[in-house]
Amino acid sequence: MLYLYNSVKIFLENPGNLDYFIESDVMVWIDWREYDEDVVAYFNEKLDDKIEVQLIDNGKPYGDDILLKKDKIELEILYEEEMDRDTTIKYLNDFIKPKYEIRWCLETLGNDTLGFVVLESNEWDELEQEFGKSKLNYYFSQIGIAQYEFAWVYITIGSTVLITIILKIIKKLFSNDKSVK
């Protein structure tokens, strides 16, 4: 995990290296069409403590629900109408806390594949101390149950002008520091 932390730190020191950062293997890339059990597998590639995934038959047309397991802890992800990446990522994030935290790299907004970074929670805290909450949130948004990361993707399909406007609004919302570019 130290490699991931150092990569994020180097990026925050010089955000002009965005292309290099995005092309590195730091991020977990999630397409809105991914199978939800694969979403967990992609994050598992970055975690020291692996999460077991078990599919549970729920009798619903969309397919099975997911049970996350680690040691003696279990969490069933209950989907409403269908499985979706937002719900899977949010519940996975809650499941791996407090040791780890997943954040959404806002610079990846703009197509149907979003980039996420998972670090140990204390590493995110260290980055916040060093670079400030405003700058950290400008680039890496915390994930909460009420947020809909992939909903932005649906809005942007077919309209690059709209996505540019939305991206600028989001960046301003997450940044109190006007010097962040």
Short mmCIF file of N, CA and C in Angstrom, two decimals:
data_model
loop_
_atom_site.label_atom_id
_atom_site.label_comp_id
_atom_site.label_asym_id
_atom_site.label_seq_id
_atom_site.Cartn_x
_atom_site.Cartn_y
_atom_site.Cartn_z
N MET A 1 0.82 -1.19 0.00
CA MET A 1 0.00 0.00 0.00
C MET A 1 0.87 1.27 0.00
N LEU A 2 2.11 1.13 0.44
CA LEU A 2 2.99 2.30 0.49
C LEU A 2 3.20 2.88 -0.92
N TYR A 3 3.28 2.02 -1.92
CA TYR A 3 3.42 2.49 -3.29
C TYR A 3 2.23 3.35 -3.70
N LEU A 4 1.01 2.91 -3.35
CA LEU A 4 -0.19 3.67 -3.69
C LEU A 4 -0.18 5.02 -3.00
N TYR A 5 0.14 5.01 -1.71
CA TYR A 5 0.21 6.26 -0.94
C TYR A 5 1.22 7.22 -1.55
N ASN A 6 2.42 6.73 -1.83
CA ASN A 6 3.47 7.58 -2.39
C ASN A 6 3.06 8.13 -3.76
N SER A 7 2.38 7.34 -4.56
CA SER A 7 1.94 7.80 -5.87
C SER A 7 0.92 8.93 -5.75
N VAL A 8 -0.01 8.80 -4.82
CA VAL A 8 -1.00 9.86 -4.60
C VAL A 8 -0.30 11.12 -4.08
N LYS A 9 0.63 10.94 -3.16
CA LYS A 9 1.36 12.07 -2.60
C LYS A 9 2.14 12.82 -3.69
N ILE A 10 2.82 12.08 -4.54
CA ILE A 10 3.58 12.71 -5.62
C ILE A 10 2.64 13.46 -6.56
N PHE A 11 1.49 12.87 -6.85
CA PHE A 11 0.52 13.56 -7.70
C PHE A 11 0.06 14.86 -7.06
N LEU A 12 -0.27 14.82 -5.76
CA LEU A 12 -0.74 16.03 -5.08
C LEU A 12 0.35 17.11 -5.01
N GLU A 13 1.61 16.69 -4.96
CA GLU A 13 2.71 17.65 -4.98
C GLU A 13 2.82 18.34 -6.35
N ASN A 14 2.45 17.62 -7.40
CA ASN A 14 2.54 18.16 -8.75
C ASN A 14 1.36 17.65 -9.59
N PRO A 15 0.18 18.26 -9.42
CA PRO A 15 -1.00 17.82 -10.17
C PRO A 15 -0.87 17.95 -11.68
N GLY A 16 0.15 18.63 -12.15
CA GLY A 16 0.39 18.72 -13.58
C GLY A 16 0.73 17.37 -14.20
N ASN A 17 1.10 16.42 -13.36
CA ASN A 17 1.42 15.06 -13.82
C ASN A 17 0.18 14.17 -13.85
N LEU A 18 -0.96 14.76 -14.12
CA LEU A 18 -2.22 14.03 -14.11
C LEU A 18 -2.21 12.83 -15.06
N ASP A 19 -1.74 13.04 -16.28
CA ASP A 19 -1.74 11.94 -17.26
C ASP A 19 -0.92 10.76 -16.76
N TYR A 20 0.25 11.05 -16.22
CA TYR A 20 1.10 9.98 -15.69
C TYR A 20 0.39 9.25 -14.55
N PHE A 21 -0.24 10.02 -13.67
CA PHE A 21 -0.94 9.42 -12.52
C PHE A 21 -2.09 8.53 -13.00
N ILE A 22 -2.88 9.04 -13.93
CA ILE A 22 -4.03 8.28 -14.42
C ILE A 22 -3.59 7.01 -15.14
N GLU A 23 -2.47 7.05 -15.82
CA GLU A 23 -1.99 5.88 -16.55
C GLU A 23 -1.24 4.90 -15.66
N SER A 24 -0.95 5.28 -14.43
CA SER A 24 -0.26 4.36 -13.52
C SER A 24 -1.24 3.30 -13.04
N ASP A 25 -0.74 2.35 -12.29
CA ASP A 25 -1.61 1.28 -11.80
C ASP A 25 -2.16 1.57 -10.39
N VAL A 26 -2.20 2.83 -10.03
CA VAL A 26 -2.69 3.23 -8.71
C VAL A 26 -4.21 3.11 -8.62
N MET A 27 -4.87 3.47 -9.70
CA MET A 27 -6.33 3.54 -9.66
C MET A 27 -6.99 2.21 -9.94
N VAL A 28 -8.18 2.09 -9.39
CA VAL A 28 -9.08 0.99 -9.70
C VAL A 28 -10.10 1.58 -10.68
N TRP A 29 -10.13 1.05 -11.88
CA TRP A 29 -11.03 1.57 -12.91
C TRP A 29 -12.30 0.75 -12.94
N ILE A 30 -13.43 1.43 -12.84
CA ILE A 30 -14.73 0.77 -12.82
C ILE A 30 -15.60 1.34 -13.94
N ASP A 31 -16.00 0.47 -14.82
CA ASP A 31 -16.93 0.82 -15.89
C ASP A 31 -18.34 0.59 -15.37
N TRP A 32 -19.28 1.39 -15.78
CA TRP A 32 -20.64 1.27 -15.26
C TRP A 32 -21.30 -0.05 -15.65
N ARG A 33 -20.69 -0.78 -16.60
CA ARG A 33 -21.25 -2.08 -17.02
C ARG A 33 -20.59 -3.26 -16.33
N GLU A 34 -19.68 -3.02 -15.41
CA GLU A 34 -18.97 -4.11 -14.73
C GLU A 34 -19.95 -4.97 -13.93
N TYR A 35 -19.60 -6.24 -13.80
CA TYR A 35 -20.32 -7.10 -12.85
C TYR A 35 -19.91 -6.68 -11.46
N ASP A 36 -20.87 -6.64 -10.56
CA ASP A 36 -20.59 -6.12 -9.23
C ASP A 36 -19.58 -6.95 -8.46
N GLU A 37 -19.59 -8.26 -8.63
CA GLU A 37 -18.60 -9.09 -7.94
C GLU A 37 -17.20 -8.80 -8.48
N ASP A 38 -17.09 -8.38 -9.75
CA ASP A 38 -15.79 -7.99 -10.31
C ASP A 38 -15.30 -6.68 -9.71
N VAL A 39 -16.22 -5.78 -9.38
CA VAL A 39 -15.85 -4.52 -8.74
C VAL A 39 -15.08 -4.82 -7.45
N VAL A 40 -15.60 -5.73 -6.66
CA VAL A 40 -14.92 -6.10 -5.40
C VAL A 40 -13.56 -6.71 -5.71
N ALA A 41 -13.50 -7.57 -6.73
CA ALA A 41 -12.22 -8.21 -7.09
C ALA A 41 -11.17 -7.17 -7.49
N TYR A 42 -11.58 -6.13 -8.21
CA TYR A 42 -10.63 -5.09 -8.62
C TYR A 42 -10.04 -4.36 -7.41
N PHE A 43 -10.88 -4.06 -6.42
CA PHE A 43 -10.37 -3.42 -5.21
C PHE A 43 -9.51 -4.38 -4.41
N ASN A 44 -9.86 -5.66 -4.42
CA ASN A 44 -9.07 -6.67 -3.72
C ASN A 44 -7.63 -6.69 -4.20
N GLU A 45 -7.42 -6.37 -5.48
CA GLU A 45 -6.07 -6.35 -6.03
C GLU A 45 -5.19 -5.32 -5.33
N LYS A 46 -5.80 -4.29 -4.74
CA LYS A 46 -5.05 -3.22 -4.08
C LYS A 46 -4.98 -3.39 -2.56
N LEU A 47 -5.83 -4.25 -2.00
CA LEU A 47 -5.92 -4.40 -0.55
C LEU A 47 -4.97 -5.49 -0.04
N ASP A 48 -4.39 -5.24 1.11
CA ASP A 48 -3.60 -6.29 1.78
C ASP A 48 -4.54 -7.33 2.38
N ASP A 49 -5.66 -6.88 2.92
CA ASP A 49 -6.65 -7.75 3.54
C ASP A 49 -7.76 -8.02 2.53
N LYS A 50 -7.75 -9.20 1.96
CA LYS A 50 -8.68 -9.53 0.88
C LYS A 50 -10.10 -9.75 1.42
N ILE A 51 -11.06 -9.35 0.60
CA ILE A 51 -12.47 -9.50 0.92
C ILE A 51 -13.01 -10.68 0.12
N GLU A 52 -13.69 -11.57 0.79
CA GLU A 52 -14.32 -12.71 0.11
C GLU A 52 -15.70 -12.28 -0.37
N VAL A 53 -16.06 -12.74 -1.56
CA VAL A 53 -17.36 -12.42 -2.14
C VAL A 53 -18.15 -13.71 -2.30
N GLN A 54 -19.36 -13.68 -1.81
CA GLN A 54 -20.26 -14.82 -1.98
C GLN A 54 -21.56 -14.28 -2.59
N LEU A 55 -22.04 -14.96 -3.62
CA LEU A 55 -23.29 -14.57 -4.24
C LEU A 55 -24.44 -15.30 -3.54
N ILE A 56 -25.50 -14.54 -3.25
CA ILE A 56 -26.65 -15.09 -2.52
C ILE A 56 -27.89 -14.98 -3.40
N ASP A 57 -28.52 -16.10 -3.62
CA ASP A 57 -29.74 -16.12 -4.42
C ASP A 57 -30.84 -15.39 -3.66
N ASN A 58 -31.41 -14.39 -4.31
CA ASN A 58 -32.47 -13.61 -3.67
C ASN A 58 -33.81 -13.75 -4.38
N GLY A 59 -33.82 -14.52 -5.48
CA GLY A 59 -35.05 -14.73 -6.21
C GLY A 59 -35.50 -13.53 -7.03
N LYS A 60 -34.67 -12.52 -7.14
CA LYS A 60 -35.05 -11.31 -7.89
C LYS A 60 -34.54 -11.40 -9.32
N PRO A 61 -35.23 -10.71 -10.23
CA PRO A 61 -34.85 -10.81 -11.65
C PRO A 61 -33.45 -10.31 -11.97
N TYR A 62 -32.92 -9.36 -11.19
CA TYR A 62 -31.60 -8.82 -11.54
C TYR A 62 -30.48 -9.77 -11.19
N GLY A 63 -30.73 -10.77 -10.40
CA GLY A 63 -29.68 -11.73 -10.05
C GLY A 63 -29.39 -11.74 -8.58
N ASP A 64 -28.28 -12.31 -8.23
CA ASP A 64 -27.92 -12.53 -6.84
C ASP A 64 -27.49 -11.24 -6.15
N ASP A 65 -27.66 -11.24 -4.82
CA ASP A 65 -27.06 -10.19 -4.00
C ASP A 65 -25.64 -10.63 -3.64
N ILE A 66 -24.87 -9.72 -3.11
CA ILE A 66 -23.48 -10.00 -2.77
C ILE A 66 -23.31 -9.99 -1.25
N LEU A 67 -22.60 -10.99 -0.76
CA LEU A 67 -22.23 -11.04 0.65
C LEU A 67 -20.72 -10.82 0.71
N LEU A 68 -20.30 -9.78 1.44
CA LEU A 68 -18.89 -9.49 1.66
C LEU A 68 -18.49 -10.17 2.96
N LYS A 69 -17.31 -10.82 2.96
CA LYS A 69 -16.86 -11.53 4.15
C LYS A 69 -15.37 -11.29 4.37
N LYS A 70 -15.03 -11.07 5.63
CA LYS A 70 -13.63 -11.00 6.04
C LYS A 70 -13.57 -11.43 7.49
N ASP A 71 -12.76 -12.42 7.75
CA ASP A 71 -12.69 -13.01 9.08
C ASP A 71 -14.11 -13.44 9.50
N LYS A 72 -14.59 -12.91 10.58
CA LYS A 72 -15.94 -13.28 11.05
C LYS A 72 -16.97 -12.20 10.76
N ILE A 73 -16.58 -11.22 9.98
CA ILE A 73 -17.48 -10.11 9.67
C ILE A 73 -18.10 -10.33 8.30
N GLU A 74 -19.41 -10.11 8.21
CA GLU A 74 -20.13 -10.26 6.95
C GLU A 74 -21.04 -9.06 6.74
N LEU A 75 -21.24 -8.72 5.47
CA LEU A 75 -22.17 -7.66 5.11
C LEU A 75 -22.84 -8.04 3.81
N GLU A 76 -24.16 -8.13 3.83
CA GLU A 76 -24.90 -8.41 2.61
C GLU A 76 -25.29 -7.09 1.96
N ILE A 77 -24.98 -6.98 0.69
CA ILE A 77 -25.37 -5.79 -0.07
C ILE A 77 -26.76 -6.07 -0.63
N LEU A 78 -27.72 -5.32 -0.15
CA LEU A 78 -29.10 -5.49 -0.60
C LEU A 78 -29.39 -4.43 -1.65
N TYR A 79 -29.58 -4.87 -2.87
CA TYR A 79 -29.88 -3.96 -3.96
C TYR A 79 -31.38 -3.77 -4.03
N GLU A 80 -31.80 -2.63 -4.54
CA GLU A 80 -33.23 -2.35 -4.62
C GLU A 80 -33.84 -2.99 -5.87
N GLU A 81 -33.71 -2.35 -7.00
CA GLU A 81 -34.31 -2.83 -8.24
C GLU A 81 -33.33 -3.65 -9.08
N GLU A 82 -32.05 -3.31 -8.97
CA GLU A 82 -31.01 -3.96 -9.77
C GLU A 82 -29.66 -3.75 -9.11
N MET A 83 -28.71 -4.61 -9.49
CA MET A 83 -27.35 -4.41 -9.01
C MET A 83 -26.79 -3.16 -9.69
N ASP A 84 -25.99 -2.39 -8.96
CA ASP A 84 -25.37 -1.22 -9.56
C ASP A 84 -24.05 -0.94 -8.86
N ARG A 85 -23.13 -0.39 -9.62
CA ARG A 85 -21.78 -0.14 -9.14
C ARG A 85 -21.76 0.84 -7.98
N ASP A 86 -22.60 1.87 -8.00
CA ASP A 86 -22.63 2.83 -6.91
C ASP A 86 -22.86 2.13 -5.58
N THR A 87 -23.90 1.32 -5.52
CA THR A 87 -24.25 0.62 -4.28
C THR A 87 -23.11 -0.30 -3.85
N THR A 88 -22.55 -1.03 -4.79
CA THR A 88 -21.47 -1.96 -4.47
C THR A 88 -20.27 -1.22 -3.90
N ILE A 89 -19.85 -0.14 -4.53
CA ILE A 89 -18.67 0.61 -4.08
C ILE A 89 -18.92 1.22 -2.71
N LYS A 90 -20.09 1.78 -2.50
CA LYS A 90 -20.41 2.42 -1.21
C LYS A 90 -20.41 1.41 -0.07
N TYR A 91 -21.04 0.26 -0.29
CA TYR A 91 -21.07 -0.76 0.76
C TYR A 91 -19.70 -1.38 0.98
N LEU A 92 -18.95 -1.58 -0.08
CA LEU A 92 -17.58 -2.09 0.06
C LEU A 92 -16.75 -1.09 0.86
N ASN A 93 -16.88 0.18 0.57
CA ASN A 93 -16.14 1.21 1.29
C ASN A 93 -16.48 1.17 2.78
N ASP A 94 -17.76 1.08 3.10
CA ASP A 94 -18.16 1.00 4.50
C ASP A 94 -17.63 -0.28 5.15
N PHE A 95 -17.58 -1.37 4.39
CA PHE A 95 -17.13 -2.66 4.92
C PHE A 95 -15.64 -2.65 5.26
N ILE A 96 -14.83 -1.99 4.44
CA ILE A 96 -13.38 -2.00 4.67
C ILE A 96 -12.93 -0.94 5.67
N LYS A 97 -13.83 -0.02 6.02
CA LYS A 97 -13.51 0.98 7.05
C LYS A 97 -13.52 0.29 8.41
N PRO A 98 -12.78 0.74 9.36
CA PRO A 98 -12.00 1.97 9.39
C PRO A 98 -10.57 1.83 8.88
N LYS A 99 -10.14 0.61 8.53
CA LYS A 99 -8.74 0.43 8.12
C LYS A 99 -8.45 1.10 6.77
N TYR A 100 -9.35 0.94 5.82
CA TYR A 100 -9.16 1.47 4.47
C TYR A 100 -10.27 2.45 4.12
N GLU A 101 -10.01 3.22 3.07
CA GLU A 101 -11.04 4.10 2.53
C GLU A 101 -10.85 4.21 1.01
N ILE A 102 -11.97 4.13 0.31
CA ILE A 102 -11.99 4.31 -1.15
C ILE A 102 -12.39 5.75 -1.42
N ARG A 103 -11.68 6.39 -2.33
CA ARG A 103 -12.06 7.74 -2.78
C ARG A 103 -12.12 7.76 -4.30
N TRP A 104 -13.01 8.60 -4.79
CA TRP A 104 -13.23 8.77 -6.22
C TRP A 104 -12.31 9.86 -6.74
N CYS A 105 -11.53 9.56 -7.74
CA CYS A 105 -10.66 10.56 -8.38
C CYS A 105 -11.52 11.38 -9.33
N LEU A 106 -11.81 12.62 -8.94
CA LEU A 106 -12.72 13.47 -9.71
C LEU A 106 -12.20 13.79 -11.10
N GLU A 107 -10.90 13.70 -11.29
CA GLU A 107 -10.33 13.97 -12.61
C GLU A 107 -10.76 12.93 -13.65
N THR A 108 -11.32 11.80 -13.21
CA THR A 108 -11.74 10.76 -14.15
C THR A 108 -13.19 10.93 -14.58
N LEU A 109 -13.85 11.95 -14.08
CA LEU A 109 -15.22 12.23 -14.49
C LEU A 109 -15.22 12.63 -15.96
N GLY A 110 -16.14 12.08 -16.72
CA GLY A 110 -16.22 12.49 -18.11
C GLY A 110 -16.51 11.37 -19.07
N ASN A 111 -16.47 10.13 -18.62
CA ASN A 111 -16.88 9.03 -19.49
C ASN A 111 -17.52 7.95 -18.65
N ASP A 112 -17.72 6.79 -19.20
CA ASP A 112 -18.44 5.75 -18.46
C ASP A 112 -17.53 4.87 -17.60
N THR A 113 -16.28 5.25 -17.46
CA THR A 113 -15.35 4.54 -16.59
C THR A 113 -14.77 5.54 -15.60
N LEU A 114 -14.89 5.23 -14.33
CA LEU A 114 -14.40 6.13 -13.28
C LEU A 114 -13.22 5.50 -12.56
N GLY A 115 -12.33 6.36 -12.06
CA GLY A 115 -11.16 5.90 -11.34
C GLY A 115 -11.32 6.12 -9.85
N PHE A 116 -10.92 5.13 -9.07
CA PHE A 116 -10.99 5.18 -7.62
C PHE A 116 -9.63 4.81 -7.05
N VAL A 117 -9.34 5.34 -5.87
CA VAL A 117 -8.09 5.01 -5.18
C VAL A 117 -8.45 4.52 -3.79
N VAL A 118 -7.83 3.42 -3.39
CA VAL A 118 -8.03 2.91 -2.04
C VAL A 118 -6.69 2.99 -1.30
N LEU A 119 -6.74 3.62 -0.14
CA LEU A 119 -5.57 3.73 0.74
C LEU A 119 -6.01 3.37 2.16
N GLU A 120 -5.04 3.18 3.01
CA GLU A 120 -5.37 3.05 4.42
C GLU A 120 -5.91 4.40 4.90
N SER A 121 -6.88 4.36 5.78
CA SER A 121 -7.52 5.60 6.26
C SER A 121 -6.51 6.56 6.86
N ASN A 122 -5.54 6.03 7.60
CA ASN A 122 -4.54 6.91 8.20
C ASN A 122 -3.68 7.58 7.12
N GLU A 123 -3.52 6.94 5.96
CA GLU A 123 -2.77 7.56 4.87
C GLU A 123 -3.55 8.73 4.27
N TRP A 124 -4.87 8.57 4.12
CA TRP A 124 -5.69 9.70 3.67
C TRP A 124 -5.60 10.85 4.68
N ASP A 125 -5.59 10.51 5.98
CA ASP A 125 -5.46 11.54 7.02
C ASP A 125 -4.12 12.29 6.89
N GLU A 126 -3.05 11.54 6.64
CA GLU A 126 -1.73 12.17 6.48
C GLU A 126 -1.72 13.10 5.26
N LEU A 127 -2.33 12.66 4.18
CA LEU A 127 -2.40 13.51 2.98
C LEU A 127 -3.21 14.77 3.24
N GLU A 128 -4.28 14.64 4.01
CA GLU A 128 -5.09 15.81 4.35
C GLU A 128 -4.29 16.78 5.22
N GLN A 129 -3.50 16.25 6.15
CA GLN A 129 -2.67 17.11 7.00
C GLN A 129 -1.63 17.86 6.16
N GLU A 130 -1.03 17.15 5.22
CA GLU A 130 0.04 17.75 4.43
C GLU A 130 -0.47 18.72 3.36
N PHE A 131 -1.56 18.37 2.69
CA PHE A 131 -2.02 19.16 1.54
C PHE A 131 -3.29 19.95 1.81
N GLY A 132 -3.92 19.70 2.94
CA GLY A 132 -5.16 20.40 3.27
C GLY A 132 -6.38 19.64 2.75
N LYS A 133 -7.45 19.77 3.48
CA LYS A 133 -8.69 19.08 3.13
C LYS A 133 -9.23 19.55 1.79
N SER A 134 -9.13 20.83 1.55
CA SER A 134 -9.66 21.42 0.32
C SER A 134 -8.98 20.83 -0.92
N LYS A 135 -7.67 20.80 -0.93
CA LYS A 135 -6.95 20.28 -2.09
C LYS A 135 -7.18 18.78 -2.24
N LEU A 136 -7.16 18.05 -1.14
CA LEU A 136 -7.37 16.61 -1.22
C LEU A 136 -8.76 16.30 -1.77
N ASN A 137 -9.79 16.98 -1.27
CA ASN A 137 -11.16 16.75 -1.74
C ASN A 137 -11.37 17.25 -3.16
N TYR A 138 -10.56 18.19 -3.59
CA TYR A 138 -10.64 18.70 -4.95
C TYR A 138 -10.32 17.59 -5.96
N TYR A 139 -9.38 16.73 -5.60
CA TYR A 139 -8.98 15.65 -6.48
C TYR A 139 -9.57 14.29 -6.11
N PHE A 140 -9.81 14.05 -4.82
CA PHE A 140 -10.25 12.73 -4.36
C PHE A 140 -11.45 12.89 -3.43
N SER A 141 -12.62 12.59 -3.97
CA SER A 141 -13.86 12.77 -3.22
C SER A 141 -14.14 11.56 -2.33
N GLN A 142 -14.50 11.86 -1.09
CA GLN A 142 -14.95 10.79 -0.21
C GLN A 142 -16.26 10.23 -0.74
N ILE A 143 -16.48 8.98 -0.45
CA ILE A 143 -17.67 8.29 -0.94
C ILE A 143 -18.61 8.06 0.22
N GLY A 144 -19.85 8.49 0.03
CA GLY A 144 -20.87 8.29 1.05
C GLY A 144 -22.09 7.61 0.46
N ILE A 145 -22.91 7.10 1.31
CA ILE A 145 -24.11 6.38 0.87
C ILE A 145 -25.01 7.26 0.01
N ALA A 146 -25.06 8.56 0.26
CA ALA A 146 -25.99 9.44 -0.46
C ALA A 146 -25.46 9.89 -1.82
N GLN A 147 -24.22 9.57 -2.16
CA GLN A 147 -23.66 10.02 -3.43
C GLN A 147 -23.93 9.02 -4.54
N TYR A 148 -23.99 9.51 -5.76
CA TYR A 148 -24.22 8.67 -6.92
C TYR A 148 -23.17 8.97 -7.97
N GLU A 149 -22.03 8.29 -7.88
CA GLU A 149 -20.92 8.56 -8.78
C GLU A 149 -21.31 8.31 -10.24
N PHE A 150 -21.92 7.18 -10.53
CA PHE A 150 -22.21 6.84 -11.92
C PHE A 150 -23.43 7.57 -12.46
N ALA A 151 -24.21 8.21 -11.61
CA ALA A 151 -25.32 9.02 -12.09
C ALA A 151 -24.78 10.17 -12.94
N TRP A 152 -23.60 10.70 -12.60
CA TRP A 152 -22.99 11.76 -13.40
C TRP A 152 -22.65 11.25 -14.80
N VAL A 153 -22.27 10.00 -14.87
CA VAL A 153 -21.91 9.43 -16.17
C VAL A 153 -23.13 9.39 -17.08
N TYR A 154 -24.27 9.00 -16.57
CA TYR A 154 -25.48 8.93 -17.38
C TYR A 154 -25.85 10.30 -17.93
N ILE A 155 -25.65 11.33 -17.13
CA ILE A 155 -25.98 12.69 -17.55
C ILE A 155 -25.08 13.13 -18.70
N THR A 156 -23.84 12.70 -18.69
CA THR A 156 -22.85 13.24 -19.61
C THR A 156 -22.86 12.58 -20.98
N ILE A 157 -23.47 11.44 -21.12
CA ILE A 157 -23.42 10.75 -22.41
C ILE A 157 -24.02 11.64 -23.49
N GLY A 158 -23.24 11.89 -24.52
CA GLY A 158 -23.70 12.67 -25.65
C GLY A 158 -23.51 14.17 -25.51
N SER A 159 -22.91 14.64 -24.41
CA SER A 159 -22.78 16.08 -24.26
C SER A 159 -21.47 16.44 -23.57
N THR A 160 -20.45 16.72 -24.36
CA THR A 160 -19.16 17.07 -23.77
C THR A 160 -19.20 18.46 -23.14
N VAL A 161 -20.05 19.33 -23.64
CA VAL A 161 -20.17 20.66 -23.04
C VAL A 161 -20.75 20.54 -21.63
N LEU A 162 -21.78 19.73 -21.49
CA LEU A 162 -22.40 19.54 -20.19
C LEU A 162 -21.41 18.95 -19.19
N ILE A 163 -20.62 17.99 -19.59
CA ILE A 163 -19.67 17.38 -18.68
C ILE A 163 -18.62 18.38 -18.24
N THR A 164 -18.18 19.24 -19.13
CA THR A 164 -17.20 20.26 -18.76
C THR A 164 -17.76 21.19 -17.70
N ILE A 165 -19.00 21.59 -17.87
CA ILE A 165 -19.65 22.47 -16.90
C ILE A 165 -19.82 21.76 -15.56
N ILE A 166 -20.29 20.54 -15.59
CA ILE A 166 -20.49 19.79 -14.36
C ILE A 166 -19.17 19.59 -13.63
N LEU A 167 -18.12 19.26 -14.35
CA LEU A 167 -16.80 19.06 -13.74
C LEU A 167 -16.32 20.33 -13.06
N LYS A 168 -16.48 21.46 -13.70
CA LYS A 168 -16.06 22.71 -13.10
C LYS A 168 -16.87 23.03 -11.85
N ILE A 169 -18.16 22.77 -11.89
CA ILE A 169 -19.01 23.01 -10.71
C ILE A 169 -18.59 22.12 -9.56
N ILE A 170 -18.36 20.84 -9.84
CA ILE A 170 -17.96 19.90 -8.79
C ILE A 170 -16.64 20.32 -8.17
N LYS A 171 -15.68 20.69 -9.01
CA LYS A 171 -14.38 21.10 -8.49
C LYS A 171 -14.51 22.32 -7.59
N LYS A 172 -15.34 23.27 -7.97
CA LYS A 172 -15.54 24.46 -7.14
C LYS A 172 -16.22 24.10 -5.83
N LEU A 173 -17.16 23.17 -5.87
CA LEU A 173 -17.86 22.75 -4.66
C LEU A 173 -16.91 22.10 -3.66
N PHE A 174 -15.94 21.33 -4.17
CA PHE A 174 -15.03 20.61 -3.30
C PHE A 174 -13.80 21.41 -2.92
N SER A 175 -13.68 22.61 -3.44
CA SER A 175 -12.48 23.39 -3.17
C SER A 175 -12.84 24.77 -2.63
N ASN A 176 -12.42 25.01 -1.41
CA ASN A 176 -12.53 26.36 -0.84
C ASN A 176 -11.30 27.18 -1.18
N ASP A 177 -10.25 26.47 -1.56
CA ASP A 177 -8.96 27.11 -1.89
C ASP A 177 -9.00 27.50 -3.36
N LYS A 178 -9.17 28.77 -3.67
CA LYS A 178 -9.30 29.26 -5.03
C LYS A 178 -8.01 29.12 -5.83
N SER A 179 -6.88 28.85 -5.15
CA SER A 179 -5.63 28.72 -5.87
C SER A 179 -5.47 27.34 -6.51
N VAL A 180 -6.32 26.39 -6.16
CA VAL A 180 -6.24 25.05 -6.75
C VAL A 180 -6.73 25.12 -8.18
N LYS A 181 -5.96 24.59 -9.09
CA LYS A 181 -6.32 24.64 -10.52
C LYS A 181 -6.69 23.27 -11.00
#
